[in-house]
PDB file of C-alpha atoms in Angstrom:
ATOM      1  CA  UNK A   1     110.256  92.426  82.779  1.00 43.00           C
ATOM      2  CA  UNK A   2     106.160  91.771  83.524  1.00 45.00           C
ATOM      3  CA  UNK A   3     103.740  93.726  81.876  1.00 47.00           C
ATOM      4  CA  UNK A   4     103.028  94.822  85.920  1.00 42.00           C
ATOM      5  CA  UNK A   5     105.983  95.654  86.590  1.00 38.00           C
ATOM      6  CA  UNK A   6     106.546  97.830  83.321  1.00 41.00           C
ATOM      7  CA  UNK A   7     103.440  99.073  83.817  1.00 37.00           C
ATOM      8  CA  UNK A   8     104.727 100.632  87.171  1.00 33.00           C
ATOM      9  CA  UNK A   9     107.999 101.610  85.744  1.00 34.00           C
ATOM     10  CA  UNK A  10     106.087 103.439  83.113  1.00 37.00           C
ATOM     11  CA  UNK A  11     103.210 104.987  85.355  1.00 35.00           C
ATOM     12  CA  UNK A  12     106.849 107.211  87.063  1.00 31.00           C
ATOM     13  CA  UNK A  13     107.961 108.190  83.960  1.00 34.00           C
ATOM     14  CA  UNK A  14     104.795 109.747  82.971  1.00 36.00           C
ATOM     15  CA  UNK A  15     105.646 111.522  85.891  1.00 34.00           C
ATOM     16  CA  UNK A  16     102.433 111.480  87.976  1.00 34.00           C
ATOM     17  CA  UNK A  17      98.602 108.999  88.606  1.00 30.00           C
ATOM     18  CA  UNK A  18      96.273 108.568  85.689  1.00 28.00           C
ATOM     19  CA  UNK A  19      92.687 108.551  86.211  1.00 31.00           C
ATOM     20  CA  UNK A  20      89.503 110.007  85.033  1.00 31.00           C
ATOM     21  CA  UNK A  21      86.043 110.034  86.788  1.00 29.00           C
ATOM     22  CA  UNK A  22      83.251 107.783  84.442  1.00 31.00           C
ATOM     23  CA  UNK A  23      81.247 109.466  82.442  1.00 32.00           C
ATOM     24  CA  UNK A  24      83.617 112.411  80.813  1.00 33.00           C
ATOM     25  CA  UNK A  25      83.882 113.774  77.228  1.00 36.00           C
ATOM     26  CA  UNK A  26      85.238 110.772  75.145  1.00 53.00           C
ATOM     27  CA  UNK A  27      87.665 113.051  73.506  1.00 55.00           C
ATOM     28  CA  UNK A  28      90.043 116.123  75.115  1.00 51.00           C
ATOM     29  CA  UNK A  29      89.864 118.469  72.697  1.00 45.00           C
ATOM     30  CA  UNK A  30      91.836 120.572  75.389  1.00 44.00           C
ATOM     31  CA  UNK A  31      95.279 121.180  74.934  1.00 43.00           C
ATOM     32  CA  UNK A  32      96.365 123.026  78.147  1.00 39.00           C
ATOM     33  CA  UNK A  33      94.565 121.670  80.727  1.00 33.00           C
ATOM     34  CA  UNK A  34      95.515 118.817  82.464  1.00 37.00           C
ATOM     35  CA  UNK A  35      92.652 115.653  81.158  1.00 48.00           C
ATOM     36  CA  UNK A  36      92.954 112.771  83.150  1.00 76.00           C
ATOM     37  CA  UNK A  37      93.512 109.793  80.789  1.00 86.00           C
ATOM     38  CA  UNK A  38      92.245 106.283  81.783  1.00 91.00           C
ATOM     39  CA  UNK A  39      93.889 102.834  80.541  1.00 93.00           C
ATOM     40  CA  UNK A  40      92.259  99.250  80.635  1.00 96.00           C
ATOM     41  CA  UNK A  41      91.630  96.288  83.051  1.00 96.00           C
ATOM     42  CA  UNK A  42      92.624  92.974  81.583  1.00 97.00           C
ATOM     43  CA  UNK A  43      90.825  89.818  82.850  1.00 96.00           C
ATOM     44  CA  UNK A  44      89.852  86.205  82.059  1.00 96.00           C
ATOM     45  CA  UNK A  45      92.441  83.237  80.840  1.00 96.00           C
ATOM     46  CA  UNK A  46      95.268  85.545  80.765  1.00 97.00           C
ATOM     47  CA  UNK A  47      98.497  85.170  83.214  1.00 96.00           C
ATOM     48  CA  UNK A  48      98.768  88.851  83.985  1.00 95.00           C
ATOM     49  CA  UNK A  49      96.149  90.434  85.074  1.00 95.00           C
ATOM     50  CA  UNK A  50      94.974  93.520  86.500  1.00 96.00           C
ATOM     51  CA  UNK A  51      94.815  97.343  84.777  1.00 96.00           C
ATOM     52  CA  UNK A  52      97.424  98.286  81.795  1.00 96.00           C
ATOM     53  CA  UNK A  53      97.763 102.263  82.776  1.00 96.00           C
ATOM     54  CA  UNK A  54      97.716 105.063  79.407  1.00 96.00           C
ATOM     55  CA  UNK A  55     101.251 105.170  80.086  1.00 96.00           C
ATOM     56  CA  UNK A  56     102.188 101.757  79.674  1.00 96.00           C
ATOM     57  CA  UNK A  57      99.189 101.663  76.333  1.00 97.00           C
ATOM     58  CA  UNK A  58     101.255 104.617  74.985  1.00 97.00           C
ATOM     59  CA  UNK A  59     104.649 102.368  75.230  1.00 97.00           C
ATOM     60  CA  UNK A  60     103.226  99.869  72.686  1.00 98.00           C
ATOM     61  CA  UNK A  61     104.333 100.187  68.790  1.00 98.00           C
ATOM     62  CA  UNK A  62     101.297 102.629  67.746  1.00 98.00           C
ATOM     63  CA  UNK A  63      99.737 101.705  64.666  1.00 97.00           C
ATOM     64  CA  UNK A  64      97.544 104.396  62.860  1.00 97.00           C
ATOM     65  CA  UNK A  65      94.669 103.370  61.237  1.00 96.00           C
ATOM     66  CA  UNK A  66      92.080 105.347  58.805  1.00 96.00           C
ATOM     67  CA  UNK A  67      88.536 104.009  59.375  1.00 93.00           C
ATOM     68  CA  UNK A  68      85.182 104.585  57.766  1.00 94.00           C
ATOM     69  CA  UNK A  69      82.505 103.187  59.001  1.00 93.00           C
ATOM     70  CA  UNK A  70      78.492 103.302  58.961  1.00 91.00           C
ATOM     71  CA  UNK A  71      76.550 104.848  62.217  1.00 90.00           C
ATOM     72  CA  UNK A  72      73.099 105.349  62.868  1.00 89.00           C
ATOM     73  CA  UNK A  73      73.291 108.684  61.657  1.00 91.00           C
ATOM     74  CA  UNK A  74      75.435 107.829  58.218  1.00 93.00           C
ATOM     75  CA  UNK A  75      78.816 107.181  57.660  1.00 95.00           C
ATOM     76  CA  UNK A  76      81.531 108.373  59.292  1.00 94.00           C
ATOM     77  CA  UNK A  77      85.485 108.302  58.540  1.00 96.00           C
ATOM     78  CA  UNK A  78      88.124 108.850  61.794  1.00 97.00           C
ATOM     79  CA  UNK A  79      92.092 108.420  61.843  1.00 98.00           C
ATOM     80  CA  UNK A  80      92.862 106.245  64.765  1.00 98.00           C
ATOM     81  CA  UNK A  81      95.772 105.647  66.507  1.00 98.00           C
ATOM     82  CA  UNK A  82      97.068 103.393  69.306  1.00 98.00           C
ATOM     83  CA  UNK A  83      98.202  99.713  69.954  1.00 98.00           C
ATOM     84  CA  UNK A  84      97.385  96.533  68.358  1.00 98.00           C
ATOM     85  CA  UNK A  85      94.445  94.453  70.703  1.00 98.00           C
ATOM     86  CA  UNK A  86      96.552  91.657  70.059  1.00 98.00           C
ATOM     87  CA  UNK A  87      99.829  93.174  71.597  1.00 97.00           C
ATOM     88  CA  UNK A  88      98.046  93.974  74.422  1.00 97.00           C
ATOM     89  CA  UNK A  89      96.823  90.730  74.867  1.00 97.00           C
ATOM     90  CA  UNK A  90      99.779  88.955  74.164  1.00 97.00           C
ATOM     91  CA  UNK A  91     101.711  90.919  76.936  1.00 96.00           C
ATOM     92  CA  UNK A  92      98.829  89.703  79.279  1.00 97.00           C
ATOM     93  CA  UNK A  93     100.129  85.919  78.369  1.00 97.00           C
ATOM     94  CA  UNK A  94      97.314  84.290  77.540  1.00 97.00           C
ATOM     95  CA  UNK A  95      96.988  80.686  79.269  1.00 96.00           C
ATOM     96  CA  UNK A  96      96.445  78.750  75.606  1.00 96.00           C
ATOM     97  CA  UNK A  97      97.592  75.159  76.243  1.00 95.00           C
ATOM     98  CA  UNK A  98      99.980  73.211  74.464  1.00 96.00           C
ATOM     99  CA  UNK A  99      97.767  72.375  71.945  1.00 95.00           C
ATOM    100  CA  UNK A 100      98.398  74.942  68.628  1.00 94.00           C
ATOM    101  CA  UNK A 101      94.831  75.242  68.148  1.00 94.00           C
ATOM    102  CA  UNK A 102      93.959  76.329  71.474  1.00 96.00           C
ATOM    103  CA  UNK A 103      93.752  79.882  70.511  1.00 96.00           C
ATOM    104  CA  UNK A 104      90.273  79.075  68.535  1.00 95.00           C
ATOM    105  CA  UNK A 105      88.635  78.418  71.757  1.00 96.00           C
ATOM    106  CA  UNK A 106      89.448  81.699  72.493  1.00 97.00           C
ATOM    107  CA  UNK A 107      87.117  85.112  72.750  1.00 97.00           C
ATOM    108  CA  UNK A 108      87.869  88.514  73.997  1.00 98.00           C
ATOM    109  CA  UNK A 109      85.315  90.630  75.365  1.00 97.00           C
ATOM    110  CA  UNK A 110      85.570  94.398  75.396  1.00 98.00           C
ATOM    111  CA  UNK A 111      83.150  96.034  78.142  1.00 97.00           C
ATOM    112  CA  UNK A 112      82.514  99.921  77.803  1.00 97.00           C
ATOM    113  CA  UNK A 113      82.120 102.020  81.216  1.00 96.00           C
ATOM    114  CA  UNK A 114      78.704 102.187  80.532  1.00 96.00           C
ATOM    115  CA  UNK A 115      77.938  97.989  80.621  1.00 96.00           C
ATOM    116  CA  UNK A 116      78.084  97.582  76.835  1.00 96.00           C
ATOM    117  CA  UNK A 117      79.763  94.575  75.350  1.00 96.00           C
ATOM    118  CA  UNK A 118      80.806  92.867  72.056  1.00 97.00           C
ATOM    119  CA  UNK A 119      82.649  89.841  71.323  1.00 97.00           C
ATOM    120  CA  UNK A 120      85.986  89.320  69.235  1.00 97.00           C
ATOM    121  CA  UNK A 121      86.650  85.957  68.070  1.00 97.00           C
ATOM    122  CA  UNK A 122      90.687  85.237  68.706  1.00 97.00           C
ATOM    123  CA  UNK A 123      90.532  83.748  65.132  1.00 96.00           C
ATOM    124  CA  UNK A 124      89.796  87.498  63.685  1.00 97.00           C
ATOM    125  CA  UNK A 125      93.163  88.415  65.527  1.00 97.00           C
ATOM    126  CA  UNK A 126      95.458  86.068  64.643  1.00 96.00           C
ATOM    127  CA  UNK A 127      98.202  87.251  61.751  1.00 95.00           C
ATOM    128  CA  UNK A 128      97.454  83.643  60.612  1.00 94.00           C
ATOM    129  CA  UNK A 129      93.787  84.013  60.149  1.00 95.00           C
ATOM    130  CA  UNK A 130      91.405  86.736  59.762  1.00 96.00           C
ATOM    131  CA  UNK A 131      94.374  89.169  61.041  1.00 95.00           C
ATOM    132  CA  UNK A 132      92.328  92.305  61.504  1.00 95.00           C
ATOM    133  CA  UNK A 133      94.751  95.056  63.076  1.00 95.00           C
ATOM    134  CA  UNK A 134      92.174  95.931  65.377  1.00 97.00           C
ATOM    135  CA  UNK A 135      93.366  98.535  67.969  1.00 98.00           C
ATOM    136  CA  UNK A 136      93.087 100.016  71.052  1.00 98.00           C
ATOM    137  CA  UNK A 137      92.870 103.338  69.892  1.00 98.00           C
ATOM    138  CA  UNK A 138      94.446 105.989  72.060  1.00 98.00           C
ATOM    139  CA  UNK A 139      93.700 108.880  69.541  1.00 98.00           C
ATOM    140  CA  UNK A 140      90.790 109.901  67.546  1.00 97.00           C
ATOM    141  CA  UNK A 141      91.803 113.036  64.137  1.00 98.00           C
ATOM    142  CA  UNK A 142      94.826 113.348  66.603  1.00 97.00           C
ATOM    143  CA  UNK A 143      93.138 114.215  69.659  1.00 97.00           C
ATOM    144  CA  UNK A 144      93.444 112.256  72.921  1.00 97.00           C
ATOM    145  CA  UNK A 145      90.442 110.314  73.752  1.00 97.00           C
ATOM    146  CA  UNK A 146      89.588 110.069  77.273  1.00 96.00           C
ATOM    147  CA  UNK A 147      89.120 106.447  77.698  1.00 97.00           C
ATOM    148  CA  UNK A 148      90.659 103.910  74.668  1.00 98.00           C
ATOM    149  CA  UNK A 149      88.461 102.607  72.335  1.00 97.00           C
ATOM    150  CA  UNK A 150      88.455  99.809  70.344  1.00 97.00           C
ATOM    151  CA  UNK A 151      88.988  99.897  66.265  1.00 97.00           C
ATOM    152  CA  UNK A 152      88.275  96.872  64.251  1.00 96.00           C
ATOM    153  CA  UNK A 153      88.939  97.522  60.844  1.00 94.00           C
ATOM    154  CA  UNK A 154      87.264  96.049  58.150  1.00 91.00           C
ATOM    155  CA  UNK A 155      83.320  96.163  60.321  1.00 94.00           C
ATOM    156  CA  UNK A 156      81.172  97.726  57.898  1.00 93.00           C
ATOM    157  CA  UNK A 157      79.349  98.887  60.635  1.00 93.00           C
ATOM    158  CA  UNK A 158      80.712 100.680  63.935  1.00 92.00           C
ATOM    159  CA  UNK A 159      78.715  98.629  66.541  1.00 91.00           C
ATOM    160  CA  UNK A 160      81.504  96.887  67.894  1.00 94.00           C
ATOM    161  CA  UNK A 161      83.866 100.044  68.181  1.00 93.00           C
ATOM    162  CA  UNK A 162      83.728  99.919  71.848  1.00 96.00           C
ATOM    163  CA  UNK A 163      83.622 103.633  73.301  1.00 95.00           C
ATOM    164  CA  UNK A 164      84.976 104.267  76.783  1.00 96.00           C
ATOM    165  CA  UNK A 165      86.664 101.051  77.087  1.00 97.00           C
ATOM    166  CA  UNK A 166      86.988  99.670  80.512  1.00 97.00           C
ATOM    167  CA  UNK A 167      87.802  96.435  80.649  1.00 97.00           C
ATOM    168  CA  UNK A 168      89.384  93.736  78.341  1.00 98.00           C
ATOM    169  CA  UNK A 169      88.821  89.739  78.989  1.00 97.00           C
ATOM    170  CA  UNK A 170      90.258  86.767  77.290  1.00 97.00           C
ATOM    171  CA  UNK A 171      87.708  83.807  77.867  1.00 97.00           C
ATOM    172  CA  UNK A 172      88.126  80.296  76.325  1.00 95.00           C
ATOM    173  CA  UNK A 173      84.776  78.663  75.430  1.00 92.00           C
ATOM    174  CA  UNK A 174      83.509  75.702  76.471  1.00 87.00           C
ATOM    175  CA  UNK A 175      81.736  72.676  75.035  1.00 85.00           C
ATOM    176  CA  UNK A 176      79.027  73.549  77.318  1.00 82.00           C
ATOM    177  CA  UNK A 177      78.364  76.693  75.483  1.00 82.00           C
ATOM    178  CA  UNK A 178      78.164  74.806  71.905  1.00 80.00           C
ATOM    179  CA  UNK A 179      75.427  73.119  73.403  1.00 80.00           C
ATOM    180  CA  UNK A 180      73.856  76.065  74.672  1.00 74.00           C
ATOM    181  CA  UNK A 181      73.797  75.237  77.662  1.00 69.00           C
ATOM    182  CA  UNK A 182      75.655  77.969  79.033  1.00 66.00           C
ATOM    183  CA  UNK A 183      74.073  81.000  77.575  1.00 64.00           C
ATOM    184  CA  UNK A 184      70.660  82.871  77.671  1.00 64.00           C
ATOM    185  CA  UNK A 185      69.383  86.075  76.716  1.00 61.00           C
ATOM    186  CA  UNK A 186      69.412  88.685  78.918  1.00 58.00           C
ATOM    187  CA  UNK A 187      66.509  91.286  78.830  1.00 61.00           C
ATOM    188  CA  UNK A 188      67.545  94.911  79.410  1.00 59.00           C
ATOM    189  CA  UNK A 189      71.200  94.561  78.908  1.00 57.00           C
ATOM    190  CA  UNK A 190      72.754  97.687  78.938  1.00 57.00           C
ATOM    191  CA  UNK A 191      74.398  99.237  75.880  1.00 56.00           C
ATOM    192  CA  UNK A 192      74.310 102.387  74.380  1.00 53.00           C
ATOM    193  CA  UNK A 193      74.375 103.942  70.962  1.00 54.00           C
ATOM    194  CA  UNK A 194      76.709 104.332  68.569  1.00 50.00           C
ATOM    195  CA  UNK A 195      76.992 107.747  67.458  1.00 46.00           C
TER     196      UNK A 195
END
């Protein structure tokens, strides 16, 4: 079955639309009321694209993880739960060539609602490599979040725990870019603090 069509198939058996307006609590701390949970987009180099609904997230093996990390405001520890980035991707089917090594051309970017972005090196996802179980957590001290987020265990730092997450993208880099030909600071790109 596609991950589209699944991702239908699931969206009825949650029994009704899922969708959130931007800019909402990151967490729903409310247990009756009815929150309206957002998934992800998935773009770039990938065979399936399009959005992955909460549903569909939620029908992943959920991995737990236990995170402590620093902030601008001192260190904080969460419990995290939700599917493996790599899962997600992988039921995307990424278009790596032929060639095993293809998947080291390979970044994803994570964007958050509000513009910010960070970059995750395949390499640091693949069980063969780096293999950090970094997630897209559903779940924050067992309490829905509105939007997913991404976990990357192991960061000493939380900058790259992606709040809000809207959209995922698989890009394969190009010889161009090692030259640096095909990047150049931006001024005033958006991104937004890390609590």
């Amino acid at each position: 079955m596609s991950r589209a069509l699944s991702v239908v198939v699931a969206g009825v058996l949650a029994g009704g639309t899922l969708a959130a307006a931007p800019g909402v609590a990151s967490v729903d701390s409310s247990s009756g009321t009815a929150a309206k949970l957002r998934g992800v987009t998935v773009n770039g180099a990938v065979g399936d694209r399009g959005p992955i609904s909460r549903a569909a997230l939620a029908g992943f093996d959920q991995r737990a993880v236990r995170m402590t990390y620093q902030t601008s405001g001192g260190p904080q520890t969460h419990r995290y739960t939700g599917p493996l980035l790599l899962d997600v991707l992988r039921s995307a089917q990424p278009n790596f060539s032929s060639d095993r090594h293809d998947p080291l051309r390979y970044a994803v970017l994570v964007q958050a609602t509000d513009g910010f972005l960070a970059a995750i090196a395949w390499g640091e996802l693949d069980p063969e490599l780096a293999n950090k179980r970094a997630i897209v957590a559903l779940t924050e001290d067992g309490k829905k979040l509105t939007r997913p987020r991404i976990v990357l265990p192991g960061d000493h730092h939380g900058a790259r725990q992606v709040y809000d997450v809207a959209s995922i993208s698989l890009l394969r880099l190009s010889p161009e870019m090692a030259t640096g030909k095909a990047g150049r600071v931006l001024r005033n790109s958006p991104g937004h603090e890390h609590h």
